[in-house]
mmCIF file of C-alpha atoms and ligand atoms in Angstrom:
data_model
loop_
_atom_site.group_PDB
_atom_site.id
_atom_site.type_symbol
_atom_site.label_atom_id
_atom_site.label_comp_id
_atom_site.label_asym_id
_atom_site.label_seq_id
_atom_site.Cartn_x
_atom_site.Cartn_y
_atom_site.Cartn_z
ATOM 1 C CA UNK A 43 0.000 0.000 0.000
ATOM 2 C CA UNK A 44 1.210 3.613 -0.876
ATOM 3 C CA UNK A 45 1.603 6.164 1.714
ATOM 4 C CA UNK A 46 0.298 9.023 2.977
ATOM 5 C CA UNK A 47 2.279 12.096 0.846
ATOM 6 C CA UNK A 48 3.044 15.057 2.625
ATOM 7 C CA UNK A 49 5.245 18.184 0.979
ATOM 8 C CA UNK A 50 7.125 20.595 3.513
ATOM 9 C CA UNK A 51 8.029 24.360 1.414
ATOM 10 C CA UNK A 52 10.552 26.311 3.921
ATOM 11 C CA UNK A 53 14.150 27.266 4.433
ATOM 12 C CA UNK A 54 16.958 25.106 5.800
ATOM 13 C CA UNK A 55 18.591 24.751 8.950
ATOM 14 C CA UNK A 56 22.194 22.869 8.498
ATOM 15 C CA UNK A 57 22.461 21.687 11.932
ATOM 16 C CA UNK A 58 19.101 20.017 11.497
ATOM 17 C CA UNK A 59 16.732 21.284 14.261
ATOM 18 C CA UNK A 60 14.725 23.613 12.683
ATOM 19 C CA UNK A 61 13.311 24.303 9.274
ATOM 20 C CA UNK A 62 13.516 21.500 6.219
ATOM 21 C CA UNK A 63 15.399 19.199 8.553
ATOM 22 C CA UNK A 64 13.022 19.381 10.872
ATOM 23 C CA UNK A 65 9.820 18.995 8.924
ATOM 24 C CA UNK A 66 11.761 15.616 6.733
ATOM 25 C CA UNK A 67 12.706 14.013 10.465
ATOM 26 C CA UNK A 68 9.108 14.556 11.725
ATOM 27 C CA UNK A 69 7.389 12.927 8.552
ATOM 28 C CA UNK A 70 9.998 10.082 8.746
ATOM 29 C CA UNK A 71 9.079 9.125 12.006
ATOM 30 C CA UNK A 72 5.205 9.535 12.005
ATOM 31 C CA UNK A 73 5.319 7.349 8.765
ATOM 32 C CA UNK A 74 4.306 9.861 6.493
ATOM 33 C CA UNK A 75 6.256 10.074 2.769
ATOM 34 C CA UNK A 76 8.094 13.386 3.293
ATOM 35 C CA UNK A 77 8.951 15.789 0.264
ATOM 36 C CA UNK A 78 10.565 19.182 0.519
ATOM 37 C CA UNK A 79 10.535 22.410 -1.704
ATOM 38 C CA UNK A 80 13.089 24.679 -0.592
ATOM 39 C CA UNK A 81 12.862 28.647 -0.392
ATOM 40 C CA UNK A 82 16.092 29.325 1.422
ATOM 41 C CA UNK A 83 19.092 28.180 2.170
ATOM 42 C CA UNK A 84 19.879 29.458 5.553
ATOM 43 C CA UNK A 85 23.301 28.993 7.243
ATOM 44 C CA UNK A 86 22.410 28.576 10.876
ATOM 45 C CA UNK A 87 22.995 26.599 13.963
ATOM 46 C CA UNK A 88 21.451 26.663 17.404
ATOM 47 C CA UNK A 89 23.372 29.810 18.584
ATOM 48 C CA UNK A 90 21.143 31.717 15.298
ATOM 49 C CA UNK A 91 21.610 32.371 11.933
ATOM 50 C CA UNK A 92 25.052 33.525 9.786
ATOM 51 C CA UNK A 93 23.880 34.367 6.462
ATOM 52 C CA UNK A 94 20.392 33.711 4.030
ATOM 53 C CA UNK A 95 20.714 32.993 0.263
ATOM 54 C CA UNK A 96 17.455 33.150 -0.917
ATOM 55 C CA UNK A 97 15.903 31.033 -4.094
ATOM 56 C CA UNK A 98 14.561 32.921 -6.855
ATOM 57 C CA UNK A 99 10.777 32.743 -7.085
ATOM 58 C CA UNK A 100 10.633 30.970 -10.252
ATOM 59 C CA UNK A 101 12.575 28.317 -9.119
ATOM 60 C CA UNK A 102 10.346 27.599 -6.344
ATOM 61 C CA UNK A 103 7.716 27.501 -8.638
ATOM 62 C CA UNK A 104 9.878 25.070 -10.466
ATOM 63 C CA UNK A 105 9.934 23.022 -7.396
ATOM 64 C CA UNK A 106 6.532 23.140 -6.900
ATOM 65 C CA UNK A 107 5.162 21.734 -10.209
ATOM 66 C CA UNK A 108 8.189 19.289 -10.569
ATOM 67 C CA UNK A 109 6.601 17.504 -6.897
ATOM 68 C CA UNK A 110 3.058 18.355 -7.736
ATOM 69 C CA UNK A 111 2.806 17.134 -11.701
ATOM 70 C CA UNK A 112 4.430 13.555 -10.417
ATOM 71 C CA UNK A 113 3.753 12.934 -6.657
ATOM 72 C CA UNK A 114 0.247 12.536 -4.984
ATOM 73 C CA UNK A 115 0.273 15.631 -2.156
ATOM 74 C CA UNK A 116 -2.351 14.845 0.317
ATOM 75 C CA UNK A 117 -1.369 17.612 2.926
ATOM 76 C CA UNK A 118 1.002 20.364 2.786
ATOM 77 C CA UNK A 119 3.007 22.716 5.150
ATOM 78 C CA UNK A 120 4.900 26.097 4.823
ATOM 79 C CA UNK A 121 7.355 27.689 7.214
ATOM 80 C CA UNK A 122 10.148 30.453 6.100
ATOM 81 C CA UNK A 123 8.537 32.286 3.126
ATOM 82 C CA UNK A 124 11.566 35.311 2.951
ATOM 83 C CA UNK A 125 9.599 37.361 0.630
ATOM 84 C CA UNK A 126 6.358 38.523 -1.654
ATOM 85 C CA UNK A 127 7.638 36.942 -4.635
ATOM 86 C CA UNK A 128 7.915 33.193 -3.314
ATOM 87 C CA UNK A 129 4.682 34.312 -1.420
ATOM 88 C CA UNK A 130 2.804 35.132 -4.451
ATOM 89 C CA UNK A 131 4.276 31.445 -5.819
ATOM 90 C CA UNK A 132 2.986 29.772 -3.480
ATOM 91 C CA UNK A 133 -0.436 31.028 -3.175
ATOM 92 C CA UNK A 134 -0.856 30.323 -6.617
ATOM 93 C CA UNK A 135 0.262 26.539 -6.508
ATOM 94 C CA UNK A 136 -1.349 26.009 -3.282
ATOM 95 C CA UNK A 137 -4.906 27.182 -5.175
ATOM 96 C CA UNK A 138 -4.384 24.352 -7.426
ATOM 97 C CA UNK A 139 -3.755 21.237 -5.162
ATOM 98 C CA UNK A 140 -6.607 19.577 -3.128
ATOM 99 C CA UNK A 141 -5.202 18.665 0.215
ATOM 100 C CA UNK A 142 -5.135 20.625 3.654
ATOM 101 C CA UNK A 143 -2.576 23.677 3.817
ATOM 102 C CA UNK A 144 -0.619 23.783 7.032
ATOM 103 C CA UNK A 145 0.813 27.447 7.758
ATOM 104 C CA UNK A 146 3.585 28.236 10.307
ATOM 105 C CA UNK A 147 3.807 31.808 9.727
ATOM 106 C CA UNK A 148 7.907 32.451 10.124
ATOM 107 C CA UNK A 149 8.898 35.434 11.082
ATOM 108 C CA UNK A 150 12.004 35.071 13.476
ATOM 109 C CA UNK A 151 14.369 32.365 14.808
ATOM 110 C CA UNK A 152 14.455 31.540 18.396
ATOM 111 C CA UNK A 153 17.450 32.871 18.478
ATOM 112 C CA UNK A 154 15.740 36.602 17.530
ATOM 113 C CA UNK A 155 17.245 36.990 13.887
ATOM 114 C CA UNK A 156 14.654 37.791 11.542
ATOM 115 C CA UNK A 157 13.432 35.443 8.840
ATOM 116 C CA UNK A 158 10.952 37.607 7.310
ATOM 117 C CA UNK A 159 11.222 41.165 6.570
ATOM 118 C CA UNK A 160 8.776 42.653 8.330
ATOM 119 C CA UNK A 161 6.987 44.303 5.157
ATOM 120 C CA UNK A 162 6.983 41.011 3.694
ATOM 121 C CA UNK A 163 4.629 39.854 6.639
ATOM 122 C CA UNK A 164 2.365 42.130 6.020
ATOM 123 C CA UNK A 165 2.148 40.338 2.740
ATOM 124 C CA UNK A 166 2.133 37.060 4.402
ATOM 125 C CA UNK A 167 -1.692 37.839 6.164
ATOM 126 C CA UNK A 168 -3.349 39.178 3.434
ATOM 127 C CA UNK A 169 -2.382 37.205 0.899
ATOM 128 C CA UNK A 170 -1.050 33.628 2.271
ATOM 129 C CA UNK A 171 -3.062 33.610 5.155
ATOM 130 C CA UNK A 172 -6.884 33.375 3.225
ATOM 131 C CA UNK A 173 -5.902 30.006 1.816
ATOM 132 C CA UNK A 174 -4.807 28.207 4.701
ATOM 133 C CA UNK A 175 -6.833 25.240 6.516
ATOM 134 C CA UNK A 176 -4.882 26.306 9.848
ATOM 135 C CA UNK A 177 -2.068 29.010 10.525
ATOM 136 C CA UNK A 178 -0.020 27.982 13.755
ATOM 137 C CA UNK A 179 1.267 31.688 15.513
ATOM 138 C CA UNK A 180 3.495 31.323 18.312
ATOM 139 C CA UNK A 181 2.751 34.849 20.693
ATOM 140 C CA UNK A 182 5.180 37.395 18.777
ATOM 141 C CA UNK A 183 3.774 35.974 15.403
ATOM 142 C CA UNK A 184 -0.055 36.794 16.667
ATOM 143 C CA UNK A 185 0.774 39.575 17.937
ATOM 144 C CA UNK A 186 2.244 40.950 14.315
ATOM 145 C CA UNK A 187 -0.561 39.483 12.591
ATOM 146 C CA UNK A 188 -3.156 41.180 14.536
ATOM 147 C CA UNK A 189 -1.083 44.268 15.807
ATOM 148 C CA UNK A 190 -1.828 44.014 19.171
ATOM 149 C CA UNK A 191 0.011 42.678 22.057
ATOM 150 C CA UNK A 192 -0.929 39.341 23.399
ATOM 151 C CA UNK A 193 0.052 38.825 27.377
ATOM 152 C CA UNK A 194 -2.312 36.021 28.450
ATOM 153 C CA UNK A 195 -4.675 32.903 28.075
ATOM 154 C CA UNK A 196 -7.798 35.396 27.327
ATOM 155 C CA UNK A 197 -5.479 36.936 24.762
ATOM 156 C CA UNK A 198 -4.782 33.875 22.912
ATOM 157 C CA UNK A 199 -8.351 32.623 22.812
ATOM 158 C CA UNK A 200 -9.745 35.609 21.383
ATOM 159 C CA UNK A 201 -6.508 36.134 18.843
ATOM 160 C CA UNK A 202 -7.440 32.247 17.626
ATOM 161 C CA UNK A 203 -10.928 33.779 16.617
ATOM 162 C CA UNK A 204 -9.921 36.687 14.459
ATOM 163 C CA UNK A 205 -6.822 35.362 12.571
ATOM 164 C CA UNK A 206 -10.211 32.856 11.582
ATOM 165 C CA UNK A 207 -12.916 35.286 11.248
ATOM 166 C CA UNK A 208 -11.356 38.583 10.667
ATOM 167 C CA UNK A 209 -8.129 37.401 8.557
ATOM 168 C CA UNK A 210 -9.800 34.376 7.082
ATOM 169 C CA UNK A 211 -7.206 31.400 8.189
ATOM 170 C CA UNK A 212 -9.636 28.138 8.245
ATOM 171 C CA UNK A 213 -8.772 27.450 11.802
ATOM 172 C CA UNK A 214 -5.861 28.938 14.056
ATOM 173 C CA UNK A 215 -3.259 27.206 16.521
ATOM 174 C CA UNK A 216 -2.094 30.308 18.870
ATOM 175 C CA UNK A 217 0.617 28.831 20.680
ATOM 176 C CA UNK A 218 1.662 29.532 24.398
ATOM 177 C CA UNK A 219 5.531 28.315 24.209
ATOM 178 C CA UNK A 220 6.836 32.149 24.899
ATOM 179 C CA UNK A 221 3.942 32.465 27.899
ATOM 180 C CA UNK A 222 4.605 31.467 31.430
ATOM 181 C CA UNK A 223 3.383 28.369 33.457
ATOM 182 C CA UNK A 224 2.274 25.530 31.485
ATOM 183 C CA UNK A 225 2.499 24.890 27.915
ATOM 184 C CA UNK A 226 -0.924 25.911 26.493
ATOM 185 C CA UNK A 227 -2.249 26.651 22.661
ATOM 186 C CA UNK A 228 -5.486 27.396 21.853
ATOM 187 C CA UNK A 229 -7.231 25.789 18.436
ATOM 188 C CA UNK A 230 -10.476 28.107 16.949
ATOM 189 C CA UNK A 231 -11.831 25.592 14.325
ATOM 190 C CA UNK A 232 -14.404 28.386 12.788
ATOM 191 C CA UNK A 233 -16.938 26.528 15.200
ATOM 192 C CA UNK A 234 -15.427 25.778 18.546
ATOM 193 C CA UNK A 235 -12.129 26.834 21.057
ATOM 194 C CA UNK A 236 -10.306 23.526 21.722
ATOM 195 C CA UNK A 237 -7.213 23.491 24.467
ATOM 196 C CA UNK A 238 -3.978 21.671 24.569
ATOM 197 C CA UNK A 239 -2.648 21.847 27.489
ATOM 198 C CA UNK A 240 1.044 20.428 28.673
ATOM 199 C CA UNK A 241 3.327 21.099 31.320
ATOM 200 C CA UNK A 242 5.804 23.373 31.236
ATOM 201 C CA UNK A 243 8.983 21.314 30.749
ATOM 202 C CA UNK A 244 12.529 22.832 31.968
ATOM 203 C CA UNK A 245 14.836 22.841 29.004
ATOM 204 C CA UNK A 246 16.539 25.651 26.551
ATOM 205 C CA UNK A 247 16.447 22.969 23.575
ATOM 206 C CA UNK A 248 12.994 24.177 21.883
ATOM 207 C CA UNK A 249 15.237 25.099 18.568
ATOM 208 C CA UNK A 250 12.333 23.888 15.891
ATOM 209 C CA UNK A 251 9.717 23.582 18.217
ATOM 210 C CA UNK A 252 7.276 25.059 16.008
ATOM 211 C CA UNK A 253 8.901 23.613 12.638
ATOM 212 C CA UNK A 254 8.149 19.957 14.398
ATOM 213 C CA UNK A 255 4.899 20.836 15.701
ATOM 214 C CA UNK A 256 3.294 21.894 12.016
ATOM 215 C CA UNK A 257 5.261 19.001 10.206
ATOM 216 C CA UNK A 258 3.219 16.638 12.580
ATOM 217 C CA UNK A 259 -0.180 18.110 12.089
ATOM 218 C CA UNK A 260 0.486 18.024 8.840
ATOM 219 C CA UNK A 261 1.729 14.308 8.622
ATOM 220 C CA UNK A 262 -1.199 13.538 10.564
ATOM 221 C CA UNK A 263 -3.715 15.342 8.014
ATOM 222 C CA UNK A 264 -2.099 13.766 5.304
ATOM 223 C CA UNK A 265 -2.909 10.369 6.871
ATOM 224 C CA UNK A 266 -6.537 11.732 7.497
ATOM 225 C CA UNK A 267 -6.891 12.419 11.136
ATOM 226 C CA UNK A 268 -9.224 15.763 11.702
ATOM 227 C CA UNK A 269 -7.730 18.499 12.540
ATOM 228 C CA UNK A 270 -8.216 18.568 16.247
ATOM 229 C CA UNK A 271 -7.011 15.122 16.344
ATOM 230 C CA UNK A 272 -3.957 16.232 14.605
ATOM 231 C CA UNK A 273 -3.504 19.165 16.743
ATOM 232 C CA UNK A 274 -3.793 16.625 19.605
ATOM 233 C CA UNK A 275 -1.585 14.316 18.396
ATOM 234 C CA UNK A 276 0.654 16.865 17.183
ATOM 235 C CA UNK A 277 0.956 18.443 20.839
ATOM 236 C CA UNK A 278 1.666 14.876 22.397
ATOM 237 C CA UNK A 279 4.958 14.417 19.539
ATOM 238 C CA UNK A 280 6.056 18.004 20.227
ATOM 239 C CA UNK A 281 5.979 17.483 23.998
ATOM 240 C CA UNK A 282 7.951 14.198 23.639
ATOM 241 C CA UNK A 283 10.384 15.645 21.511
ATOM 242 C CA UNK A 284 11.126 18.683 24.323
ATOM 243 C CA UNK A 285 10.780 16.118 26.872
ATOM 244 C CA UNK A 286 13.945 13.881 25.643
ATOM 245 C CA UNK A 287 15.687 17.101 23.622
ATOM 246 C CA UNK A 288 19.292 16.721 22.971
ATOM 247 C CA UNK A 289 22.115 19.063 24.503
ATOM 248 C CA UNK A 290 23.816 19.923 21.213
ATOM 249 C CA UNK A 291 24.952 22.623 20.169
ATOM 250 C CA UNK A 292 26.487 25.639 21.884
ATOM 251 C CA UNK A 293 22.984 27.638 22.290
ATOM 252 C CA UNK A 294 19.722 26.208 22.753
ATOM 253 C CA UNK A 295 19.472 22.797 21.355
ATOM 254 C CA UNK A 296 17.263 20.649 19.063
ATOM 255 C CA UNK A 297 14.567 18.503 20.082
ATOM 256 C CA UNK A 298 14.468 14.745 20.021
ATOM 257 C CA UNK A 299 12.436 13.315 16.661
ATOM 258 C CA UNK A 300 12.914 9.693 18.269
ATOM 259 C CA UNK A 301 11.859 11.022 21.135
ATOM 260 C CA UNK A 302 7.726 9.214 20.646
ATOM 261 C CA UNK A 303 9.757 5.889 19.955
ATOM 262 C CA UNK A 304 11.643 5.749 22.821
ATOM 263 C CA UNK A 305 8.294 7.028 24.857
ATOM 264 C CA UNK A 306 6.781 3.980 23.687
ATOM 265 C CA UNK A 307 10.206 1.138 23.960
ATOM 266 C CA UNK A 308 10.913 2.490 27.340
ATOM 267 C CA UNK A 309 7.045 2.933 29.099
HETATM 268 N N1 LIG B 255 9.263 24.479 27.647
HETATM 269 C C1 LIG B 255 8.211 23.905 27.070
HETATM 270 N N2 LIG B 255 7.591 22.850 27.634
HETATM 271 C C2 LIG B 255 6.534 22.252 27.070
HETATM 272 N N3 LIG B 255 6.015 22.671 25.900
HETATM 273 C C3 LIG B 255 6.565 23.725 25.275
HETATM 274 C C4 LIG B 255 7.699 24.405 25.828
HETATM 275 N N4 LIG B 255 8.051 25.416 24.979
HETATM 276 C C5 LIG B 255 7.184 25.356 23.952
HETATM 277 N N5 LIG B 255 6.269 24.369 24.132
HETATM 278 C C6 LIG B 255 5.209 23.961 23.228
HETATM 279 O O1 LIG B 255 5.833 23.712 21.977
HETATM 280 C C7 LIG B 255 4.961 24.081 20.921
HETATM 281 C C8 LIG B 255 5.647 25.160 20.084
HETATM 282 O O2 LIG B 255 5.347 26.375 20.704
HETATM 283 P P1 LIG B 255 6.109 27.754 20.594
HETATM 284 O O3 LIG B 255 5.158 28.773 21.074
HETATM 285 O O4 LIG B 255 7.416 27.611 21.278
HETATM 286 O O5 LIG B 255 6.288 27.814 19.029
HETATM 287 P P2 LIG B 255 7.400 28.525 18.201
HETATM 288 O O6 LIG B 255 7.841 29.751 18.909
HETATM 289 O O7 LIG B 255 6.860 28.644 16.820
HETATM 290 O O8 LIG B 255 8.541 27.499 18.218
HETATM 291 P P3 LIG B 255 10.059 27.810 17.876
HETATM 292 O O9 LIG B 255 10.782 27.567 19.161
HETATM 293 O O10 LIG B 255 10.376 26.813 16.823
HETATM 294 O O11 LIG B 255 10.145 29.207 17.368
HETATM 295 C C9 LIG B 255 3.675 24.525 21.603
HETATM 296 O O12 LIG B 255 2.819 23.426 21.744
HETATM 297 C C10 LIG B 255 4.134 25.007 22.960
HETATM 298 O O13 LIG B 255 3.096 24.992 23.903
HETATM 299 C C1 LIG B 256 14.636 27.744 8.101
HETATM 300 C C2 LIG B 256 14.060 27.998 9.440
HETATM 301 N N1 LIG B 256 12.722 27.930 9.594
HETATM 302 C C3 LIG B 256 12.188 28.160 10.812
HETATM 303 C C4 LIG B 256 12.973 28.449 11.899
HETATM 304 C C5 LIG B 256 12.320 28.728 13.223
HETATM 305 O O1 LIG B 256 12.720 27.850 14.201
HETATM 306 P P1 LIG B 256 13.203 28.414 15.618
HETATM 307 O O2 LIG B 256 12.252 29.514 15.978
HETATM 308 O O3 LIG B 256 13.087 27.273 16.544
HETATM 309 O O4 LIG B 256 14.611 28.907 15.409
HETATM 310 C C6 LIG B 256 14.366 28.498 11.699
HETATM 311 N N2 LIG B 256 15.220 28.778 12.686
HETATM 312 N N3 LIG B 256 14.882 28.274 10.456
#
């Protein structure tokens, strides 16, 4: 039997916590067939980021058709999008495929180098925004796509509504990694607010936190789980992977993609 196909478009991350690397390991290991478009190449580690060489847009759009005119996609996510060009690209491939469209809006590395130009965002939620099944803001992100500052729970729950009703996401992950106490996101699904809820877990080594998060709710959706069964199961593969993170690295270190496995060989 074939697998589920799921296609990751984002940047790179050499040292293979964050970005691409991220998003292939995550696939890998929740058995989905992982394929990868890239936009940048980024050279970074886990102390932040040296230099950016960005693709031209028509070679993304190269990319794009090269996976899409051969391979089945059956769920898609995006993270780094550097600029309006590879935006615009990507909107209009994403309008032709039939399959869920997982957004982690990028805008700046843990290690507070920016990804995105901060014009180019504005881009990002008009444009990229509209055609996504579910965006997944961490705080900083929500608060630059709704231009307001976001400093608790009631925040977050009523940010989740309007990047769905007022920006026109399909549903909306706010996440609560850069809050205090426990680990909390909300989920609007146009309908209902769902809560994940996990404690707060001691470690610097979140690099690609977010990049693993929306690579499993996407390998999930490719697979067919609904999406608040992805998000769920999504949560409980992020939170193992921070749980059993690795100390590499001389700043704050990736997280464990085994990390579910060894949950399961050593419970
Ligand atoms: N120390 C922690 N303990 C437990 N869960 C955490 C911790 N830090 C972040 N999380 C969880 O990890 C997921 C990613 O959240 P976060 O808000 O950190 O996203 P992000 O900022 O996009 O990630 P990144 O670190 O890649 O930039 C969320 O489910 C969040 O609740
Ligand atoms: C190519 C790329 N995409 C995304 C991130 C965000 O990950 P983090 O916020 O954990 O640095 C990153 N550092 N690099």
């Amino acid at each position: 039997m074939n697998p589920a196909c799921v296609l990751t478009i984002a940047g790179t991350d050499p040292s293979g916590g964050a970005g691409i690397q991220a998003d292939l390991k995550t696939f890998q290991e929740l058995k989905s067939y992982g394929m990868s478009v890239v936009t940048s190449v980024v050279a970074q580690n886990t102390t932040g980021v040296k230099d950016v060489h960005h693709l031209p847009d028509s070679f993304i759009r190269e990319q794009l058709f090269a996976v899409s005119e051969d391979m089945p996609v059956h769920a898609v996510k995006t993270g780094m999008i550097a600029n309006k060009e590879m935006m615009q690209v990507i909107k209009d491939w994403v309008q032709t495929i039939d399959a869920p469209y997982i957004m982690d809006p990028v805008m700046i590395a843990q290690s507070g180098d920016p990804l995105v130009e901060q014009e180019e965002q504005i881009y990002l939620k008009r444009h990229l925004v509209p055609e996504s099944t579910l965006v997944t803001p961490n705080i900083p992100e929500t608060e630059t796509l709704l231009n307001r500052r976001i400093d608790h729970e009631e925040d977050m729950k009523e940010a989740a509504v309007e990047i769905v009703e007022q920006l026109g996401a399909g549903a909306a992950l706010v996440k609560g990694g850069h809050l205090k106490g426990k680990a909390v996101d909300f989920l609007y699904d146009g309908y209902q607010l769902h809560s994940f809820e996990e404690e707060r877990i001691d470690s610097a080594n979140t690099h690609g936190t977010g990049c693993t998060y929306s690579a499993a709710i996407a390998a999930y959706m490719s697979q067919g789980y609904p999406l608040t069964q992805a998000v769920e199961k999504g949560k409980h593969f992020v939170t193992a992977a921070i749980r059993h993170s690795f100390d590499l690295g001389k700043g704050d270190g990736p997280t464990n993609h085994f990390a579910l496995r060894r949950e399961v060989f050593h419970s």
